Amino acid sequence: MKLYNTLTGITEEFVPADGKTVKMYVCGVTPYAPVHVGHALSYVAFDVLRRYLEYLGYQVEHVQNFTDVDDKIIQRAKDAGVEPEALADQYIEDFFHNIDALNVQRAHVYPRATQEIEPIVETIKGLVEKGYAYPVGGDVYFRVNSSDEYGKLSHRTLDGMIAGARVAVDDQKEHPMDFALWKGAIAGEPAWDSPWGPGRPGWHIECTSMAMTYLGASLDIHGGGQDLIFPHHENEIAQSEASTGMKPFARYWVHNGLLMLGEDKMSKSLGNLVSVKEALEEYTPDCLRLYLLSSHYRSPLHYSDEGCAAMERSGDRLRHALRLDNNGGGEPLDPGRCEARFFEAMDDDLNTPRALAALFDLAREINRGRDAGQEIKGCQDTLRRLGGILGLTFQGRDSSGEDHLAAKPFIELLLSTREELRRAKQFDLADNIRDGLDRQGVIVEDTPQGARWEYHPTD
RNA sequence: GGCGACGUAGCCAAGUGGACUAAGGCGGAGGUCUGCAAAACCUCUAUUCGGCGGUUCGAAUCCGCCCGUCGCCUCCA
C-alpha cells in the first residue's frame, strides 16, 4: 500500500523493513482529562491502518504510550487534591473504556512514562556522554545545534523558528531552541533520582526511550496528530538518532489531520471539546467511525451534530443491506467490482472516503440484487468483511433499554388494541392511538411482523 | 512575521492534466410498498469545481496574482 510520509513529504509505497513485521508506535494521550473526539479521530485512523496492514498479511507490533507525568497532570491533581498518579490512573481508565467502546483494537503494549524512568535516565546519560546534551542547574537540555538535520521533519530551520519570536528566552540554555530532557525537581512535585539530581523526564524523551525499549532502534511507522510534528516529533528524531546513531529513527511518519469544533481545533487547552463519552451517548460507535472516516485522515474534519446525525442514517443503510434475506434463488451477485474499488482506495494512502463509497455502492447492489431475485449472501459476507477492516460492527442502537421503560406494558396494551381496531378496519380510531403515542414520543411503525415501536424522549 | 494545508452541489466529502458527459453520504423531488402513515428500497438531483489571468491540442487538476478559511511556530491526538 501507499502511505504519505511527513518526513519525505511524498506518498511512498509502504513495506516494513523486514518485509513482514510492522513496528508501529503511536503517540498516546496525557491523561488529565476525558478522552475527546479529536483523540478518537487519531486512534480510529491508526486502528484502521493497523487492521488494514494485518489484512494485508503483516504482523503489526503496536505500542502506544501514556505521558503520565507532566505539568498539567501535576496542576490538575493539585487542584483536585489528589496524587498525580491517581489522577492519571483515573483518566487512563476513561481512555480504555471509551476507546474500547469505539471498537479500537488495543495496542500490544501501553508503557507509562513513570514506569520507564530507568531506561529514560540511561538514554539521557548516553546523550550527555556523546555531547548531544548538557546538564545545567539540575536540568538537562538537548543541544539542538548538535544535529545539522534538526528541522527535517517539520521542514523548517532553526533561524526560521527563532524568527517566530515566540521562543521563551532562558539564560540557562545554550540555544533558545534547546529542549529539556530532564527537568530538575520542584518541591512538592513528583521526582525521581538521577545523576543530575532529583527530577522528572521532559516531554519528548519518554517516547524515544519507550519506542526503543519495546520496538527497537528503528520503527516502521511512527504516528500521531499533526499538532505533534513540531516540536514533539522533531525532537524525538533528534534525540533518538543522536542516541543510537541509527537513521532513520522511524521510516514512515504518519500524521492525522486535526478535528475542528467550530472555528478552532478541538483541544484540551482551548477547552472546546466533546468527549467520546458524550458522543457515544448520542451516537452509535459505527456512526462515529463512519463520521471520522468520511474525510481523509490527513484532512481536518469539522465535528458537528448534524454531520453525526447524517452518518447514523447512512449507517442504517449499510446495516439494512446486511439484514436482507434472499428473495428467490437466482444468479449469485458478484461483489468483485466494489471489492476491487475498496482495496484500490485503501491502498492509496488509506483513502477511507473512497473505500466507504465502494461499501455504499455494494449495499445498493445488494438491495437491487435482492429485488431482482439474485443470490446476495456472498455480497453480504463481503460487505461485512470489508466493513470489518474499517472497524465497523454493524450493530445498531441498542433497544433493550426499552425493557426498563415503566410504560412498556401500557404501550403494548394500546398497540394490541390498535391492532384489533385495524383488523376491524376502524382506521380512524387506530390512527388516533398512533398519533397519541407519537405525541408522547413513542414512534409506531407497522411491519409485516406486527407493530414496532421506539421511544424517543422529547426532552 | 516564518512554514504548511485547504476552498468541489443546500450540507459533508472523493477526484489533482484526457472515458470528469465530477464518486459516495445527508438533505430534497418523484416512484414502489402501505387502509393511511412510518420505515425500507428504486430513480433523479453540479454543463461545473473561490475569483481573475496564463501554460496546454486538452485544467477542478499545472503556474501567477487576488479573496477567504484553518493548522504549526507554546501544552496538545
XYZ file of C-alpha atoms (C1' of nucleotides) in Angstrom:
536
model
C 0.000 0.000 0.000
C 0.979 3.630 -0.362
C 1.374 5.924 2.640
C 2.113 9.613 2.879
C 5.320 10.175 4.800
C 5.633 13.535 6.551
C 9.407 13.121 6.618
C 9.810 12.983 2.843
C 6.675 14.925 2.016
C 5.573 12.376 -0.542
C 3.334 9.347 -0.780
C 5.506 6.233 -0.842
C 4.998 2.516 -1.167
C 4.955 1.104 2.336
C 6.835 -2.075 3.137
C 8.106 -2.893 6.630
C 11.873 -3.095 6.997
C 11.886 -6.871 7.447
C 9.112 -7.434 4.937
C 6.621 -8.884 7.383
C 6.509 -7.234 10.803
C 5.329 -3.648 11.130
C 6.715 -1.836 14.149
C 4.210 0.895 14.851
C 4.437 3.452 17.624
C 1.536 5.852 18.063
C 1.726 8.777 20.455
C -0.800 8.410 23.224
C -2.546 10.869 25.475
C -1.527 12.839 28.510
C -4.181 11.566 30.892
C -5.534 14.576 32.767
C -8.930 14.982 31.035
C -11.543 12.747 29.430
C -10.585 11.393 26.019
C -12.271 13.541 23.347
C -13.436 13.048 19.785
C -10.219 14.553 18.424
C -8.276 11.745 20.085
C -10.821 9.330 18.686
C -10.091 10.598 15.178
C -6.426 9.793 15.636
C -6.873 6.395 17.256
C -9.569 5.316 14.824
C -7.321 6.304 11.910
C -4.396 4.284 13.256
C -6.744 1.451 14.155
C -7.871 1.280 10.537
C -4.262 1.444 9.374
C -3.376 -1.444 11.659
C -6.417 -3.501 10.657
C -5.608 -2.969 7.014
C -1.938 -3.870 7.413
C -2.993 -7.023 9.234
C -5.478 -7.779 6.481
C -2.615 -7.475 4.002
C -0.849 -10.203 5.936
C 1.610 -8.195 8.010
C 2.093 -8.725 11.675
C 1.768 -5.401 13.462
C 3.566 -4.673 16.710
C 1.641 -1.745 18.090
C 2.903 0.344 21.003
C 1.184 3.377 22.450
C 2.370 5.391 25.424
C 0.790 7.337 28.249
C 2.576 10.519 29.252
C 1.556 10.173 32.853
C 3.782 12.829 34.371
C 3.634 16.403 33.142
C 2.843 19.965 34.250
C -0.869 19.729 33.528
C -1.324 16.459 35.397
C 0.506 17.887 38.385
C -1.577 21.063 38.275
C -4.904 19.244 37.916
C -4.017 16.831 40.671
C -3.139 19.726 42.935
C -6.459 21.429 42.133
C -8.371 18.226 42.798
C -6.408 17.424 45.929
C -5.293 14.004 44.694
C -1.973 12.403 43.846
C -0.864 12.902 40.228
C -0.645 9.158 39.808
C -4.254 8.679 40.928
C -5.427 11.369 38.513
C -3.569 9.722 35.664
C -4.984 6.311 36.611
C -8.481 7.696 36.509
C -8.111 9.128 33.009
C -6.264 6.105 31.691
C -9.265 4.094 32.741
C -11.503 6.594 30.939
C -9.297 6.244 27.868
C -9.578 2.457 27.727
C -13.268 2.442 28.432
C -14.105 4.822 25.601
C -11.595 3.635 23.073
C -12.810 0.056 23.606
C -16.367 1.247 23.068
C -15.272 2.639 19.707
C -14.033 -0.817 18.755
C -10.414 0.345 18.551
C -8.102 -2.630 18.889
C -5.816 -2.267 21.857
C -2.119 -1.763 21.310
C 0.095 -4.638 22.399
C 1.947 -2.527 24.942
C 0.918 0.673 26.728
C 4.053 1.884 28.505
C 3.724 4.665 31.058
C 6.440 7.265 31.403
C 6.571 6.925 35.189
C 7.287 3.222 34.906
C 10.134 3.674 32.444
C 12.293 6.130 34.379
C 15.351 3.896 34.409
C 15.701 3.468 30.628
C 14.874 7.149 30.202
C 17.703 8.152 32.525
C 20.029 5.757 30.697
C 19.099 7.323 27.362
C 19.761 10.819 28.683
C 23.063 9.705 30.185
C 24.145 8.417 26.809
C 23.225 11.687 25.125
C 25.224 13.685 27.665
C 28.238 11.405 27.251
C 28.176 11.782 23.493
C 27.926 15.547 23.750
C 24.424 15.866 22.421
C 23.087 17.096 25.722
C 24.299 19.147 28.674
C 23.232 19.375 32.297
C 22.753 22.776 33.830
C 21.190 23.727 37.152
C 19.571 20.337 37.709
C 18.063 20.263 34.197
C 19.426 18.509 31.148
C 18.952 20.040 27.704
C 19.334 18.631 24.252
C 21.817 20.591 22.181
C 19.831 21.407 19.065
C 22.912 22.616 17.189
C 24.499 19.196 17.517
C 22.412 17.971 14.622
C 22.552 19.656 11.257
C 19.344 17.838 10.365
C 17.244 19.437 13.071
C 14.005 20.560 11.430
C 13.932 17.845 8.786
C 10.518 16.515 9.807
C 8.675 19.796 10.240
C 10.564 21.248 7.267
C 11.754 24.365 8.998
C 15.064 25.842 10.032
C 16.344 26.961 13.405
C 16.617 30.517 12.090
C 13.030 30.404 10.930
C 11.850 29.196 14.299
C 13.640 31.896 16.207
C 12.218 34.461 13.807
C 8.849 33.394 15.190
C 9.926 35.324 18.268
C 7.704 33.247 20.491
C 10.630 31.292 21.804
C 10.953 31.798 25.507
C 14.320 33.216 26.484
C 16.133 31.144 29.036
C 19.639 32.150 30.027
C 20.466 28.623 31.086
C 20.173 27.292 27.564
C 22.966 27.481 25.020
C 20.457 27.909 22.217
C 16.880 29.164 22.621
C 15.533 26.049 20.887
C 17.351 23.579 23.126
C 14.736 21.497 24.887
C 14.590 19.744 28.236
C 15.377 16.049 28.501
C 15.274 16.160 32.280
C 13.603 18.733 34.493
C 15.035 19.367 37.932
C 12.565 18.748 40.738
C 10.343 21.443 42.135
C 9.336 20.991 45.769
C 6.093 19.095 46.156
C 6.155 17.605 42.677
C 6.858 14.005 41.689
C 10.579 13.368 41.318
C 12.974 10.513 40.653
C 16.691 10.250 41.347
C 19.151 10.830 38.560
C 22.840 11.658 38.091
C 21.758 15.327 37.813
C 19.719 15.305 40.985
C 16.035 14.583 41.559
C 13.687 15.452 38.750
C 11.422 14.094 36.043
C 11.670 13.396 32.314
C 10.959 16.071 29.730
C 8.075 15.593 27.358
C 9.872 14.122 24.346
C 12.432 11.757 25.805
C 9.915 9.240 27.156
C 8.680 8.415 23.649
C 12.202 7.904 22.394
C 13.029 5.641 25.277
C 9.799 3.657 25.240
C 9.769 3.202 21.482
C 13.297 1.819 21.651
C 12.600 -0.364 24.645
C 9.601 -2.031 23.072
C 10.247 -1.845 19.338
C 13.982 -1.321 18.873
C 16.131 1.433 17.402
C 14.217 1.773 14.155
C 10.460 1.890 13.746
C 8.455 1.312 10.602
C 5.675 3.724 11.454
C 5.539 6.497 13.992
C 2.168 8.199 14.203
C 0.233 10.916 15.903
C -1.725 14.089 15.295
C -0.361 16.818 13.046
C -0.022 19.026 16.110
C 2.777 16.753 17.295
C 5.000 17.256 14.261
C 6.659 20.184 15.949
C 8.170 20.219 18.430
C 7.416 16.731 19.758
C 8.312 14.503 16.847
C 11.071 16.745 15.584
C 12.701 16.463 18.980
C 12.148 12.736 19.165
C 14.010 12.313 15.903
C 16.897 14.474 17.066
C 17.240 12.602 20.372
C 16.754 9.162 19.007
C 19.090 9.435 16.081
C 21.707 11.089 18.266
C 21.288 8.371 20.838
C 21.598 5.344 18.586
C 23.406 6.807 15.599
C 20.827 4.952 13.532
C 18.842 6.746 10.868
C 16.022 6.923 10.360
C 14.509 6.552 13.817
C 11.181 5.970 12.065
C 10.909 5.121 8.380
C 7.403 6.478 7.926
C 5.979 9.386 9.866
C 2.218 9.332 9.628
C 0.134 12.236 10.928
C -3.602 12.622 11.070
C -5.405 15.924 10.465
C -6.977 17.647 13.408
C -10.585 17.614 14.468
C -12.199 21.030 14.449
C -15.012 22.215 16.652
C -16.468 25.479 15.440
C -13.641 27.708 14.247
C -10.808 26.058 16.161
C -9.282 22.680 16.564
C -10.708 20.615 19.371
C -8.185 20.674 22.167
C -7.871 20.307 25.877
C -6.042 23.590 26.264
C -8.727 25.559 24.410
C -11.397 23.668 26.317
C -13.619 23.357 23.256
C -14.204 19.692 23.239
C -16.737 16.930 23.079
C -15.715 13.838 24.979
C -16.035 10.420 23.416
C -18.317 9.535 26.290
C -20.686 12.376 25.399
C -20.604 11.495 21.722
C -21.377 7.836 22.463
C -24.394 8.857 24.492
C -25.847 10.300 21.269
C -24.457 8.111 18.527
C -23.505 4.513 17.898
C -19.831 3.554 17.655
C -20.322 2.769 13.965
C -21.796 6.205 13.411
C -18.784 7.923 14.955
C -16.387 5.763 12.987
C -18.222 6.451 9.760
C -18.065 10.132 10.556
C -14.375 10.082 11.421
C -13.601 8.063 8.294
C -15.799 10.125 5.993
C -12.959 12.510 5.296
C -9.372 11.547 4.531
C -7.273 11.003 7.650
C -4.873 13.817 6.775
C -7.612 16.405 6.273
C -9.066 18.470 9.063
C -12.587 17.380 9.979
C -15.249 19.629 11.468
C -17.252 17.948 14.171
C -20.964 18.694 14.204
C -24.170 17.129 15.457
C -25.745 17.492 12.024
C -22.861 15.576 10.494
C -23.084 12.768 13.037
C -26.843 12.512 12.696
C -26.436 12.173 8.930
C -23.922 9.381 9.426
C -26.252 7.495 11.741
C -28.720 7.301 8.865
C -26.083 6.232 6.382
C -25.015 3.526 8.843
C -28.604 2.270 8.866
C -28.320 1.904 5.131
C -25.390 -0.491 5.441
C -26.966 -2.414 8.313
C -30.174 -2.818 6.379
C -28.436 -4.305 3.359
C -26.926 -6.927 5.681
C -30.296 -7.825 7.183
C -31.986 -8.657 3.877
C -32.825 -12.258 3.067
C -32.503 -13.877 -0.299
C -35.567 -13.397 -2.446
C -35.526 -16.404 -4.730
C -32.510 -18.406 -5.762
C -31.192 -16.663 -8.833
C -27.680 -15.975 -10.088
C -25.192 -15.051 -7.339
C -24.413 -11.345 -7.269
C -20.727 -10.571 -7.847
C -19.101 -8.248 -5.288
C -15.844 -8.143 -7.265
C -16.054 -4.674 -8.682
C -16.904 -2.982 -5.393
C -14.330 -5.033 -3.557
C -11.633 -4.025 -6.016
C -12.562 -0.369 -5.613
C -12.429 -0.735 -1.841
C -8.895 -2.109 -1.886
C -7.733 0.341 -4.507
C -8.884 3.159 -2.223
C -7.312 1.659 0.899
C -4.043 1.097 -0.934
C -3.967 4.759 -1.870
C -2.848 6.263 1.436
C -5.843 4.850 3.295
C -8.475 6.724 1.319
C -11.380 5.790 3.565
C -13.921 8.166 1.954
C -13.469 6.313 -1.315
C -13.470 2.949 0.443
C -16.754 3.871 2.098
C -18.199 4.905 -1.248
C -17.434 1.387 -2.504
C -19.246 -0.037 0.528
C -22.330 2.088 -0.108
C -22.349 1.001 -3.731
C -22.111 -2.609 -2.628
C -25.082 -2.056 -0.315
C -27.072 -0.633 -3.217
C -26.191 -3.607 -5.388
C -27.309 -5.964 -2.640
C -30.656 -4.159 -2.437
C -31.082 -4.237 -6.187
C -29.935 -7.834 -6.459
C -32.403 -8.910 -3.846
C -35.258 -7.225 -5.705
C -34.134 -8.998 -8.868
C -34.141 -12.353 -7.051
C -30.369 -12.809 -7.118
C -28.308 -14.682 -4.526
C -26.982 -11.933 -2.233
C -25.395 -13.910 0.585
C -21.880 -13.698 -0.838
C -22.095 -9.940 -1.264
C -23.348 -9.538 2.277
C -20.375 -11.522 3.558
C -18.082 -9.289 1.545
C -19.715 -6.142 2.903
C -19.315 -7.417 6.450
C -15.682 -8.369 5.872
C -14.697 -5.075 4.240
C -16.592 -3.110 6.877
C -14.644 -5.059 9.474
C -11.387 -3.695 8.072
C -12.758 -0.246 8.855
C -13.674 -1.481 12.325
C -17.413 -1.326 11.711
C -19.542 -3.658 13.819
C -22.866 -3.068 12.030
C -24.529 -3.001 15.428
C -27.480 -0.654 15.552
C -28.723 1.251 18.512
C -29.356 -0.983 21.487
C -33.105 -1.119 22.022
C -33.062 -3.236 25.174
C -33.323 -0.075 27.257
C -36.989 -0.061 26.424
C -37.453 -3.085 28.646
C -36.881 -0.813 31.600
C -39.494 1.662 30.488
C -42.290 1.670 33.077
C -44.841 2.474 30.396
C -43.940 -0.572 28.316
C -46.942 -2.761 29.299
C -49.340 0.122 28.706
C -47.833 0.911 25.336
C -48.134 -2.711 24.312
C -51.710 -2.849 25.541
C -52.576 0.204 23.438
C -50.864 -1.323 20.438
C -52.711 -4.605 20.706
C -55.975 -2.686 20.925
C -54.920 -0.721 17.885
C -54.163 -3.964 16.083
C -57.718 -5.173 16.710
C -59.139 -1.878 15.504
C -57.077 -2.156 12.340
C -58.301 -5.654 11.728
C -61.853 -4.342 12.127
C -60.962 -1.577 9.655
C -61.598 1.059 12.309
C -58.730 3.092 10.965
C -59.720 6.441 12.464
C -59.547 5.033 15.968
C -56.360 3.094 15.226
C -54.710 6.237 13.887
C -55.818 8.125 16.971
C -53.840 5.740 19.123
C -50.799 6.036 16.878
C -50.963 9.839 16.903
C -51.481 9.938 20.648
C -48.457 7.718 21.264
C -46.475 9.806 18.843
C -47.186 12.910 20.912
C -45.715 11.098 23.903
C -42.575 10.292 21.968
C -43.476 6.712 21.077
C -42.943 6.172 17.359
C -45.015 3.333 15.936
C -44.185 1.519 12.725
C -46.254 -1.258 11.167
C -44.327 -4.142 9.699
C -45.402 -7.478 8.257
C -44.444 -8.950 11.648
C -46.687 -6.551 13.552
C -46.207 -3.115 15.039
C -42.747 -1.987 16.168
C -42.216 0.934 18.460
C -39.388 3.048 19.736
C -39.313 5.582 22.495
C -37.649 8.906 21.705
C -37.733 11.131 24.773
C -38.932 14.564 23.711
C -36.916 16.343 26.430
C 6.490 37.720 10.616
C 8.095 32.367 9.036
C 6.372 27.400 7.392
C 2.226 24.482 5.655
C -2.806 22.902 4.301
C -7.378 23.931 2.180
C -11.655 26.484 -0.802
C -15.831 20.984 -5.467
C -23.863 20.662 -5.405
C -28.391 23.169 0.184
C -24.686 20.478 3.737
C -20.479 16.744 4.369
C -16.811 14.783 1.058
C -13.693 11.943 -3.065
C -11.286 13.166 -7.509
C -5.057 16.654 -8.535
C -3.620 17.065 -16.754
C -7.575 13.403 -21.274
C -13.521 7.629 -20.964
C -14.795 14.043 -15.229
C -20.636 13.952 -20.109
C -17.187 15.326 -11.486
C -17.548 9.107 -6.621
C -20.203 8.366 -2.133
C -23.243 10.086 2.130
C -27.014 13.517 4.197
C -30.981 16.589 2.571
C -34.662 17.431 -1.401
C -38.082 15.708 -5.540
C -40.652 11.648 -7.860
C -41.951 6.340 -7.555
C -42.639 1.157 -5.218
C -44.715 -0.834 -0.724
C -48.873 0.562 2.910
C -56.007 1.110 4.751
C -53.208 5.763 5.592
C -48.534 6.641 7.595
C -43.655 5.344 9.000
C -39.502 2.575 7.823
C -37.034 0.471 3.744
C -35.855 0.200 -1.341
C -35.503 2.268 -6.542
C -34.809 6.625 -9.789
C -33.488 11.709 -10.289
C -30.839 15.765 -8.074
C -23.134 20.238 -10.028
C -22.618 21.952 -18.466
C -19.437 22.793 -13.296
C -15.015 22.753 -9.407
C -13.429 30.630 -4.609
C -12.148 34.962 -8.361
C -9.090 36.782 -12.431
C -5.264 35.841 -15.829
C -1.665 32.272 -18.046
C 0.586 27.324 -19.837
C -1.518 23.245 -22.893
C -4.487 20.129 -28.519
C -6.901 19.492 -23.595
C -7.201 22.045 -16.496
C -11.388 21.119 -10.918
C -6.406 19.148 -11.676
C -0.090 22.833 -13.616
C 1.782 28.321 -12.973
C 0.932 33.584 -11.235
C -1.876 37.129 -8.656
C -6.156 38.221 -5.611
C -10.065 36.900 -1.969
C -11.426 33.611 2.078
C -10.731 29.605 5.907
C -7.616 26.689 9.010
C -3.129 24.465 11.282
C 2.037 24.684 13.216
C 5.910 28.059 15.074
C 3.882 27.424 23.194
C 0.960 22.363 26.133
C -1.929 19.486 22.503
C -4.122 13.422 19.005
